[in-house]
Short mmCIF file of C-alpha atoms in Angstrom, two decimals:
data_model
loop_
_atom_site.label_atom_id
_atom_site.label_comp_id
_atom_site.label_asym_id
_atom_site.label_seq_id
_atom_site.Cartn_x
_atom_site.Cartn_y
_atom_site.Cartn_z
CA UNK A 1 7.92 71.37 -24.08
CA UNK A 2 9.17 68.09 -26.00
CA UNK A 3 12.58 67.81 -26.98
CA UNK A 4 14.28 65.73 -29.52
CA UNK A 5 18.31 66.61 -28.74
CA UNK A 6 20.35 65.67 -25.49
CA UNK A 7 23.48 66.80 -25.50
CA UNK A 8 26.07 65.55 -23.38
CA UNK A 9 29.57 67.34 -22.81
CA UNK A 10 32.65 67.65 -20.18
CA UNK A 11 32.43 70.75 -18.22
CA UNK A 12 35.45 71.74 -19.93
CA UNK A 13 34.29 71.70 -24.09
CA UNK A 14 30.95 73.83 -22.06
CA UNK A 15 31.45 76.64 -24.52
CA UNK A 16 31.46 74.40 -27.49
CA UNK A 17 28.26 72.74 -26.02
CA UNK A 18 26.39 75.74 -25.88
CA UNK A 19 27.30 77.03 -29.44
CA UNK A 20 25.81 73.47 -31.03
CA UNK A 21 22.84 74.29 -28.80
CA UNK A 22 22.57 77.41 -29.88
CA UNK A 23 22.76 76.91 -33.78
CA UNK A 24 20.27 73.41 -33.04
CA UNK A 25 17.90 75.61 -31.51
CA UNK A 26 17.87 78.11 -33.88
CA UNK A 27 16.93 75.89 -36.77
CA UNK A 28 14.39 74.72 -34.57
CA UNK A 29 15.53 71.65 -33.02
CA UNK A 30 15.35 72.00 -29.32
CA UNK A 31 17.69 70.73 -27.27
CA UNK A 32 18.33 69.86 -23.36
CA UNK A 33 21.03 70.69 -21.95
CA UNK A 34 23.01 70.71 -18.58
CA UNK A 35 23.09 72.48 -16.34
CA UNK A 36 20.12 75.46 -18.49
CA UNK A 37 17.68 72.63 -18.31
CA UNK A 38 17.66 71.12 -14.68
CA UNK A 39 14.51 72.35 -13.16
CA UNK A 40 15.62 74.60 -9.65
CA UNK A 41 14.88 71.78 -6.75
CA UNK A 42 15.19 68.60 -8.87
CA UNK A 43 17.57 66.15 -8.31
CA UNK A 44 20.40 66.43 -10.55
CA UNK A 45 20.65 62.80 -11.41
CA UNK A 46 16.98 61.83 -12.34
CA UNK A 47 16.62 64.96 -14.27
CA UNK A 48 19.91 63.95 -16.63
CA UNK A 49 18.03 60.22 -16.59
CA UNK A 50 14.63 61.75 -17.61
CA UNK A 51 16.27 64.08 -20.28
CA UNK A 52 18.16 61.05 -22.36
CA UNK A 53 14.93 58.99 -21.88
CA UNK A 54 12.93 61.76 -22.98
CA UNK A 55 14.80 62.83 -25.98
CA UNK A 56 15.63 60.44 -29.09
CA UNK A 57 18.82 61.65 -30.13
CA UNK A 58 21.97 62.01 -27.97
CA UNK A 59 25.09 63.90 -29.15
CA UNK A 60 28.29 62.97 -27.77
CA UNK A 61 30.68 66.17 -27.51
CA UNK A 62 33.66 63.76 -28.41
CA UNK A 63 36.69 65.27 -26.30
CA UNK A 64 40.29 64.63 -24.55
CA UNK A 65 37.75 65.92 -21.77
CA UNK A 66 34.89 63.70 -22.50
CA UNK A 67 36.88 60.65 -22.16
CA UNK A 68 38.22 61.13 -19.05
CA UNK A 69 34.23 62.33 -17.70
CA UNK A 70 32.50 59.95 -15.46
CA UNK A 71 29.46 61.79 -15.84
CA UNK A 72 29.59 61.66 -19.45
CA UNK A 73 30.32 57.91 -19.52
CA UNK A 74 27.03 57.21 -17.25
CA UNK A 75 25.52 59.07 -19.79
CA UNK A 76 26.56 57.23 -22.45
CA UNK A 77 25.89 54.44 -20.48
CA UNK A 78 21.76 55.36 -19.98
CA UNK A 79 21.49 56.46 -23.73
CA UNK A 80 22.67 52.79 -25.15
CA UNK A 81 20.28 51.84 -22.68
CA UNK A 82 16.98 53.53 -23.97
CA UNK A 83 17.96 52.90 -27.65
CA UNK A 84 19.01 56.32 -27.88
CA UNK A 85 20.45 57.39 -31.57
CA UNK A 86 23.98 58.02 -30.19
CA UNK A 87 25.32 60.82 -32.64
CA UNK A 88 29.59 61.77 -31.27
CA UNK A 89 30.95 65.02 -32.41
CA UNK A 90 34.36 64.58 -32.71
CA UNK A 91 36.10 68.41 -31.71
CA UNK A 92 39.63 67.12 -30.87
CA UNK A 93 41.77 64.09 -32.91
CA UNK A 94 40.89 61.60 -30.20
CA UNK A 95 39.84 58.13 -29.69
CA UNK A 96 37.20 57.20 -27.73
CA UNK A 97 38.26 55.64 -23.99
CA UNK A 98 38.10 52.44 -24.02
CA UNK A 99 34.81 52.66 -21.39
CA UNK A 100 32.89 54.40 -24.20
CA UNK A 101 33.90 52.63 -27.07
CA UNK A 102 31.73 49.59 -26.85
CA UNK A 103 28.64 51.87 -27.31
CA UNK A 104 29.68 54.85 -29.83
CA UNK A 105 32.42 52.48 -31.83
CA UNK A 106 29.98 51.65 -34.19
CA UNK A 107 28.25 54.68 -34.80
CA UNK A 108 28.30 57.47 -37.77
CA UNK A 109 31.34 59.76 -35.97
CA UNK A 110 31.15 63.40 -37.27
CA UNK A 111 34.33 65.31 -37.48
CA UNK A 112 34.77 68.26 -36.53
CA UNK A 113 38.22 69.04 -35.61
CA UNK A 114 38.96 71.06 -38.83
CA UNK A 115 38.64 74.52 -37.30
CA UNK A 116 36.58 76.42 -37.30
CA UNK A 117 34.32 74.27 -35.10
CA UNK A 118 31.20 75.86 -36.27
CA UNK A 119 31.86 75.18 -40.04
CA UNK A 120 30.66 71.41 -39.24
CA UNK A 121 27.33 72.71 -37.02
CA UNK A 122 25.36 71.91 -40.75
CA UNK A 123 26.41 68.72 -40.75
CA UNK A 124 25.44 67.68 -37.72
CA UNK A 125 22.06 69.85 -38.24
CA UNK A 126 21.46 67.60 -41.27
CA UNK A 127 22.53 64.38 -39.65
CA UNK A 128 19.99 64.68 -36.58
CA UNK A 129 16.75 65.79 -39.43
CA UNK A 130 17.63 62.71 -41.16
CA UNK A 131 16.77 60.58 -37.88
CA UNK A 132 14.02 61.96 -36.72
CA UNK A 133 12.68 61.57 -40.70
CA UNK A 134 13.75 58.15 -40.09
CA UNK A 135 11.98 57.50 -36.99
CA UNK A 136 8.62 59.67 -37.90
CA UNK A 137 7.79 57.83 -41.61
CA UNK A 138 7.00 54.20 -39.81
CA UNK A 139 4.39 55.68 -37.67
CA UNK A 140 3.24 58.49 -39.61
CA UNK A 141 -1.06 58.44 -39.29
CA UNK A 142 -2.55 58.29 -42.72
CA UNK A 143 -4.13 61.40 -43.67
CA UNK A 144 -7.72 61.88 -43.06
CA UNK A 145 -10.40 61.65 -45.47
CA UNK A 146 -12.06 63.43 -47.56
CA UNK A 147 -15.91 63.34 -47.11
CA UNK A 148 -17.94 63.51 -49.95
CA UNK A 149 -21.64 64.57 -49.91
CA UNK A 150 -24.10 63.20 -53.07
CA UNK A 151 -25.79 65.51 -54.86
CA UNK A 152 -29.55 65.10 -53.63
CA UNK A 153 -31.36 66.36 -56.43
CA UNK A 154 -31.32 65.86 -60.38
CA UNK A 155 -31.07 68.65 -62.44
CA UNK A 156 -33.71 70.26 -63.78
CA UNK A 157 -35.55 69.64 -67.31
CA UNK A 158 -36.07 65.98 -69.18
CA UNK A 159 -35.26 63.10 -68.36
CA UNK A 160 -32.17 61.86 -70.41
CA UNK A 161 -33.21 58.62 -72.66
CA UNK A 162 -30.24 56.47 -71.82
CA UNK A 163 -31.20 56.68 -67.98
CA UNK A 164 -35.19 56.33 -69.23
CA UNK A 165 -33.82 52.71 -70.94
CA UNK A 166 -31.43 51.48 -67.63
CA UNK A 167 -34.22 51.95 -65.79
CA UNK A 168 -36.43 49.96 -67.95
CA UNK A 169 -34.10 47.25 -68.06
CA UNK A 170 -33.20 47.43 -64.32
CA UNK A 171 -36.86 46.59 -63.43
CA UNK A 172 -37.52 44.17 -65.93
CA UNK A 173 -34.43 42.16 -64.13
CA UNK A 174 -35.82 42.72 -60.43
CA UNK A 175 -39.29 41.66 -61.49
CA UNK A 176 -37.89 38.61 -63.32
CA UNK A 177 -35.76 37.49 -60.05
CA UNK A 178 -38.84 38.10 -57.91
CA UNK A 179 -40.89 35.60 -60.57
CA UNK A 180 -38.57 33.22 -59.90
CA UNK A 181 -37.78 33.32 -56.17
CA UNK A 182 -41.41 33.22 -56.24
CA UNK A 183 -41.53 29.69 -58.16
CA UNK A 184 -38.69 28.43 -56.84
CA UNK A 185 -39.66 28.75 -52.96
CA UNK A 186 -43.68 28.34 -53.19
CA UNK A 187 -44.18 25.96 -55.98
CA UNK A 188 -45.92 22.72 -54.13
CA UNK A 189 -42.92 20.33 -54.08
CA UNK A 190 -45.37 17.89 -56.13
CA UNK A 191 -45.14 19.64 -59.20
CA UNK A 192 -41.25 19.27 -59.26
CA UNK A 193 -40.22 17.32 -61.94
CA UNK A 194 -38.39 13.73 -60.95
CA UNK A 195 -36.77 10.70 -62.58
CA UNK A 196 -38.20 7.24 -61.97
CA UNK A 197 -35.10 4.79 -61.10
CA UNK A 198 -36.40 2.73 -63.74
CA UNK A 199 -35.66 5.34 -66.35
CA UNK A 200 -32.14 5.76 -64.81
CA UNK A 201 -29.15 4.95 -66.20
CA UNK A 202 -27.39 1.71 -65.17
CA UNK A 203 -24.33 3.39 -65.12
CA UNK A 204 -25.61 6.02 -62.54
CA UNK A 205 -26.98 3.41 -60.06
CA UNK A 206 -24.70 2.49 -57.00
CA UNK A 207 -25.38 -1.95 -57.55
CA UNK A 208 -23.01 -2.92 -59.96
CA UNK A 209 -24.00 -5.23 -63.27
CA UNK A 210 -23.71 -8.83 -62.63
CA UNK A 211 -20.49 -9.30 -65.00
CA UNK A 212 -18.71 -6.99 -62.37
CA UNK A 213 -19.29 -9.92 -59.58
CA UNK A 214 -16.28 -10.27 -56.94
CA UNK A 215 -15.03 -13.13 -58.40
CA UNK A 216 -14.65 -12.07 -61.90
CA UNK A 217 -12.45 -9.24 -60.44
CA UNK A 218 -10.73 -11.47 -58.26
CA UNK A 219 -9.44 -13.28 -61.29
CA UNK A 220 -7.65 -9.77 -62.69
CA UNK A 221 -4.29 -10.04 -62.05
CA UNK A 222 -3.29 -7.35 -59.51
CA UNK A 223 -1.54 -3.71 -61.62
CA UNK A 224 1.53 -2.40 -59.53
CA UNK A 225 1.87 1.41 -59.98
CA UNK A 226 4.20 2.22 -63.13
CA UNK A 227 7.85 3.61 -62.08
CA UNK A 228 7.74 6.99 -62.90
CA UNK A 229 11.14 6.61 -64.40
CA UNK A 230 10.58 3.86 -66.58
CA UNK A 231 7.64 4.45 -67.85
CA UNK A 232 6.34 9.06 -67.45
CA UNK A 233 2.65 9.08 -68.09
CA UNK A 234 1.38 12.06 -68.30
CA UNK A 235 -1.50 11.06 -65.46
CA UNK A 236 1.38 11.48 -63.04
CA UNK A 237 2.99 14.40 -63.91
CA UNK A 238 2.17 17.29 -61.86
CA UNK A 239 0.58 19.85 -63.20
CA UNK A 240 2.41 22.65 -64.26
CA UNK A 241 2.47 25.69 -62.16
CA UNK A 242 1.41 29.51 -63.05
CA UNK A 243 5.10 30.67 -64.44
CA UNK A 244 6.48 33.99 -63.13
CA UNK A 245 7.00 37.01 -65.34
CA UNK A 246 10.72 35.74 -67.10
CA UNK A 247 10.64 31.99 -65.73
CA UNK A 248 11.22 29.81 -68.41
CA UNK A 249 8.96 26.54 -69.07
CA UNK A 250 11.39 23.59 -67.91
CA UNK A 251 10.47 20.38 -68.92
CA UNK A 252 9.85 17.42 -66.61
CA UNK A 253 13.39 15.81 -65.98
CA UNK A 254 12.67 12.27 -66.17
CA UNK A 255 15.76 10.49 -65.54
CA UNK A 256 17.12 12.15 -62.67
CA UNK A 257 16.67 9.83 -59.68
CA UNK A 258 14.48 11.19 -57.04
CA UNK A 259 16.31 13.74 -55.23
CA UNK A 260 17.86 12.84 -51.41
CA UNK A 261 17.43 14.62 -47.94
CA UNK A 262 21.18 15.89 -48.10
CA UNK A 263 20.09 17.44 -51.92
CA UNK A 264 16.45 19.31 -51.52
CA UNK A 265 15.06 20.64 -54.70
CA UNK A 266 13.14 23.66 -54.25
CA UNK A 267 9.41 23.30 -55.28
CA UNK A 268 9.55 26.72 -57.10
CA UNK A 269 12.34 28.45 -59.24
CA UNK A 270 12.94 32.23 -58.69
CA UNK A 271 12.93 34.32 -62.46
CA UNK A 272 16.24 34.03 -63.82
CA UNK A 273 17.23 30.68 -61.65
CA UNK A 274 18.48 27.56 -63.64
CA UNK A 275 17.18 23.91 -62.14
CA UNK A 276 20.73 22.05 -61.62
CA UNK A 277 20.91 18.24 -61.00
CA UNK A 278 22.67 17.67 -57.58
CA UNK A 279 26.29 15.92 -58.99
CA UNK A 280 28.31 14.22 -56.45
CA UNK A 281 30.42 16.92 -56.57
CA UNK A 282 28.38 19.69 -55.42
CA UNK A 283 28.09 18.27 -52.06
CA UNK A 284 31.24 17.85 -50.65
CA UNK A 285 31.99 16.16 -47.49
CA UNK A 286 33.21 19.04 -45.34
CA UNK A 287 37.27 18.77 -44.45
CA UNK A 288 38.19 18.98 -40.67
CA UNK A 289 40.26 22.00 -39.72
CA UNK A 290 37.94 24.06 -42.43
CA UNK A 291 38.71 27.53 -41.65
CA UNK A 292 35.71 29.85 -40.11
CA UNK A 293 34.82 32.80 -42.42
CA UNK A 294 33.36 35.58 -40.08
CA UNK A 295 29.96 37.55 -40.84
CA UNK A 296 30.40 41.05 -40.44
CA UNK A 297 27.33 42.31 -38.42
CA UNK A 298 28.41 46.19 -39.01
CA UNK A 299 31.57 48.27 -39.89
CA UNK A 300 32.31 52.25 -38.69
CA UNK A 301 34.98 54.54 -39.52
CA UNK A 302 36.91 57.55 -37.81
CA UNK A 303 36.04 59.60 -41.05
CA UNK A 304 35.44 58.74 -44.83
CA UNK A 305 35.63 60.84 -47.93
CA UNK A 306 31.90 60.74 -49.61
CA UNK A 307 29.23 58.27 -50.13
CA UNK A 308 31.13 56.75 -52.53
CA UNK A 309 33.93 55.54 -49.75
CA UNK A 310 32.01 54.77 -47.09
CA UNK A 311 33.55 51.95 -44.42
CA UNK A 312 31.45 48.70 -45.48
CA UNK A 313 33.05 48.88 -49.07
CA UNK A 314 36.48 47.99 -47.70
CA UNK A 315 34.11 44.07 -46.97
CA UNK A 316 32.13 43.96 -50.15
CA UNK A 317 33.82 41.85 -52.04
CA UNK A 318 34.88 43.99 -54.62
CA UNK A 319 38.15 45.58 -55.31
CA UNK A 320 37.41 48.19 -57.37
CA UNK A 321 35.43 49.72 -54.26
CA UNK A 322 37.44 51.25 -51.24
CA UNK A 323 36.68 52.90 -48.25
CA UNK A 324 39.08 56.57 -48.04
CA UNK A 325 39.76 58.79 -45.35
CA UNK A 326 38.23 62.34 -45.22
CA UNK A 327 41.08 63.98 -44.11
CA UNK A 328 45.15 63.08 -42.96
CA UNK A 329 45.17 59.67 -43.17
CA UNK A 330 47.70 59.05 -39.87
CA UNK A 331 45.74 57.76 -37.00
CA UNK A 332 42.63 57.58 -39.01
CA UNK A 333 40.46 54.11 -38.15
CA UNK A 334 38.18 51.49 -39.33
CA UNK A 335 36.05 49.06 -36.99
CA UNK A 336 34.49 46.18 -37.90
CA UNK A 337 32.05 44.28 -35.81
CA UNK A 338 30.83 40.74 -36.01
CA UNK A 339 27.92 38.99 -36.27
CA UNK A 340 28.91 36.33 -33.02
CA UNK A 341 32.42 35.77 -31.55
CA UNK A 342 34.73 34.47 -33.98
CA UNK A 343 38.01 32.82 -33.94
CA UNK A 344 40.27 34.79 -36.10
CA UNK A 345 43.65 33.23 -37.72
CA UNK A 346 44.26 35.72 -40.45
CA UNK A 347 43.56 38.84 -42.00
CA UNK A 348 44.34 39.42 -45.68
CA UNK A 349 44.10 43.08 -46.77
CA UNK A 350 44.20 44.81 -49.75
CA UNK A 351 45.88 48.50 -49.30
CA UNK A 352 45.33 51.78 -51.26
CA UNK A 353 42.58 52.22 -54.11
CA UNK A 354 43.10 49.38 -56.07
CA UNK A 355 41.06 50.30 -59.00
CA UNK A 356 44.25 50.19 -60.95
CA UNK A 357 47.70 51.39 -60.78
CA UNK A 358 47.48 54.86 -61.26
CA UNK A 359 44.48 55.27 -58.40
CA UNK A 360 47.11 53.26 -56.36
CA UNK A 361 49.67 55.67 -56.88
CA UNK A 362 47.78 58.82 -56.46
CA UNK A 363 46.61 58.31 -52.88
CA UNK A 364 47.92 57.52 -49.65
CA UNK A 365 48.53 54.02 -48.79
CA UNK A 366 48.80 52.30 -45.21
CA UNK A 367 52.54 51.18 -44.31
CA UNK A 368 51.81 50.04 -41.08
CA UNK A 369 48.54 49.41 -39.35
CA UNK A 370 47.93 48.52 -35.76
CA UNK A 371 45.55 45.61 -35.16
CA UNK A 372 43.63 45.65 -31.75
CA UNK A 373 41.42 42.99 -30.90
CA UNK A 374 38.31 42.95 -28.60
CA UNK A 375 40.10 41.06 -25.97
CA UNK A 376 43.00 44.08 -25.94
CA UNK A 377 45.41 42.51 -27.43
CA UNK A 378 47.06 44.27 -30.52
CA UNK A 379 49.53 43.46 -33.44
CA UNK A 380 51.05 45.28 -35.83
CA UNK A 381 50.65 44.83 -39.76
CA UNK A 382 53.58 46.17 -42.20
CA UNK A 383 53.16 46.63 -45.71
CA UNK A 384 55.21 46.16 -48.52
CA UNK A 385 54.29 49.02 -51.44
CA UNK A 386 52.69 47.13 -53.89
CA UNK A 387 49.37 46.38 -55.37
CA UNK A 388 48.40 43.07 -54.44
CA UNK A 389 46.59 41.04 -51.43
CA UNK A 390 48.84 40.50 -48.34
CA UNK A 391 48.24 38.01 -45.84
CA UNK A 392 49.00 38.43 -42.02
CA UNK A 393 48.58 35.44 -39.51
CA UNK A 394 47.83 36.31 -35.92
CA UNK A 395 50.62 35.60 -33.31
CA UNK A 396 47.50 33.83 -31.12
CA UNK A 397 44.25 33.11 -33.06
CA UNK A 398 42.01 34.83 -30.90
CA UNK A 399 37.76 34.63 -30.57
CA UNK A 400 37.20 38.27 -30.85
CA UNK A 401 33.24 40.41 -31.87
CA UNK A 402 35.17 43.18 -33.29
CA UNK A 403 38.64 44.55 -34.73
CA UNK A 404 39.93 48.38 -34.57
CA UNK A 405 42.73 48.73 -37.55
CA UNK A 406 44.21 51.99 -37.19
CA UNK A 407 46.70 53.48 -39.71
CA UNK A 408 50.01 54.70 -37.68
CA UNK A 409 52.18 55.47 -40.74
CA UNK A 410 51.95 55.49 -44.65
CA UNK A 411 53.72 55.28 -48.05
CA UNK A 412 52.43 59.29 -49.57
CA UNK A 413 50.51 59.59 -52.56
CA UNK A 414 51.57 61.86 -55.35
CA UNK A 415 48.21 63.69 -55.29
CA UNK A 416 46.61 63.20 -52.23
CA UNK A 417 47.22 62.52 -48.10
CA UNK A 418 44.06 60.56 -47.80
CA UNK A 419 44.74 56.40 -47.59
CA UNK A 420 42.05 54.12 -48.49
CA UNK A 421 41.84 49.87 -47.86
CA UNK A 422 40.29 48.00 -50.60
CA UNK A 423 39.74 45.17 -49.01
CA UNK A 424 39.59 43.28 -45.52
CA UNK A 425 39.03 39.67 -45.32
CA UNK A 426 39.69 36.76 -42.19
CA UNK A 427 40.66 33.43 -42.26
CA UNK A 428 41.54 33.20 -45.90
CA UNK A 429 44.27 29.90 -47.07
CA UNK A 430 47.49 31.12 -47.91
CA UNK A 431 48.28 31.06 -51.59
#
């Protein structure tokens, strides 16, 4: 029997275990788990290795317990391994240990440490269908098709006249092509018609006229191809191109020298792009001591609100887009990984919901935030309460792949207990 869940707990959080198994099960997703599933006689080990490889998706009990497991790190350990969907459970307010937070950082945590434990079951029920629709749709066989078996007789009575007439006409066109095949293969090739090269053209024949001797074209003085930018004729204009839907029809620029290697011009607009002359100005010679703006590879959160506050809108650019905090915002977390090591100088960040002032006001905002960096090391960030982008330089600029910012205290909202960040950005000038 094929199973899709592993689920991998401290012997301790054993009862909560079982109830997610249970509840899985019973909306038919089966599940393996230790010790119900180790077959009597097998070796304890390769049946846990054969289970994670076996199933796609492993949930992570997410305990005080769990961290401090050995067994469950291997575990985690083997399920990064095999590209295992890594799904934690959060049941207790804990962070991961620091030897499981490399693989399970990044990934969608579910919270469950509202009680009672069982009211987030669903949740994880509809997080783990998701996947496995995500994993089934690529490979999903086309369906099979339908066969469809012609009608081997005509129905009884006349003949219609239409088909009479395409019938007619039908074999008046295969007899004609068979008259001319016929011709055209078995005619004797002495009845072909020719043309004597005396009734040829002189144009057509390959000698040229005596006027057209070497030495009369010797004497023509010698025509230098025209500069295309002194003189456009048409003859050397490319032809124009089939025009997207929306492009519009540019006009040969004429006057614009020839473009350089440092300036390519792309041989095709996109619909709705402009063609703009390189200037001396839009190529810059770079400064030294340019500062390195990071790309963010992928960003995770300990909770967030709705779909409309998820973690990457805190790095899209936009300040009217936040990412919020499902529940108490102390000790709540964002992570943000990067695309390579970076060297990080600064971090500017823009606190609360900064839609306007009065979304400012109504939530939570950060008042201190701890920084930890990939390498361990960790700063603290303290806010003043206003609505505005504040810049923090590192004590040591540090090449880091990702940063933990964890909110440790917070000036309270007059509605709401949640805190939100705006906006995250590195390496940004001072103003």
């Amino acid at each position: 029997m094929k199973r899709s869940v592993f689920i991998s707990h401290s012997s301790e959080d054993k009862s909560i275990a079982e109830r997610v198994c249970a509840y899985l099960e019973k909306n038919g997703v089966l599940c393996w788990i230790a010790p119900r599933d180790v077959t009597p006689g097998k070796n304890y080990g390769v049946a846990i290795l054969d289970a994670i490889d076996e199933c796609r998706v492993f949930v992570l009990i997410l305990s005080s317990y769990s961290n401090e497991s050995r067994q469950v790190v291997r575990e985690v350990e083997r399920a990064a391994s095999s590209d295992s969907i890594i799904l934690p459970f959060r049941v207790e307010d804990v962070q991961p240990a620091r030897n499981i937070a490399f693989y399970v950082s990044a990934a969608h945590w579910l919270d469950a440490t509202e009680k009672p434990v069982e009211s987030h079951f669903d949740e994880l029920l509809t997080a783990i269908r998701n996947w496995e629709k995500t994993e089934e749709s690529p490979g999903a066989p086309p369906p099979p098709p339908t066969a469809v078996t012609p009608s081997r007789t005509l129905p009884a009575g006349p003949r219609p006249w239409p088909l009479l007439i395409i019938s007619a006409v039908g074999a008046v066109i295969i007899l004609a092509g068979l008259t001319y095949m016929f011709t055209r293969f078995f005619q004797p090739r002495t009845a072909k018609p020719f043309v004597s090269p005396s009734e040829m053209s002189p144009a057509a024949t390959a000698t040229p006229p005596p006027s057209m001797e070497p030495s009369a074209t010797a004497a023509a003085p010698a025509i230098s191809p025209p500069s295309l930018k002194e003189n456009p004729s048409p003859s050397l204009m490319p032809p124009p191109g089939r025009r997207k839907p929306g492009e519009p029809l540019h006009s040969p620029i004429v006057a614009e020298p020839p473009p350089t290697s440092a300036t390519p011009t792309p041989s095709r607009l996109r619909p709705g792009q402009r063609l703009i002359s390189p200037t001396p100005a839009a190529s810059p010679t770079p400064l030294s001591g340019t500062l390195n703006v990071p790309v963010v590879r992928e960003v995770a959160a300990s909770s967030y609100l709705n779909d409309r506050s998820r973690p990457n809108l805190a790095f899209d650019g936009d300040p009217a887009t936040a990412w919020m905090s499902k529940s108490h915002a102390i000790e709540q977390s964002i992570i943000v990984h990067f695309k390579s090591p970076v060297l990080i100088r600064s971090v500017s960040i823009l606190n609360g919901d900064a839609r306007d002032e009065e979304h400012y006001r109504l939530c939570s905002r950060a008042r201190t935030l701890r920084m930890i960096l990939s390498d361990g090391a960790t700063q603290m960030l303290t806010f003043e309460d206003v609505l505005k982008i504040q810049r923090f330089d590192l004590t040591r600029p540090t090449t880091v792949d990702w940063i933990k910012f964890e909110i440790v205290s917070v000036f309270r909202g007059s509605k709401s207990n949640r805190a939100g960040i705006s906006e995250i950005t590195f390496n940004q000038p001072a103003p």
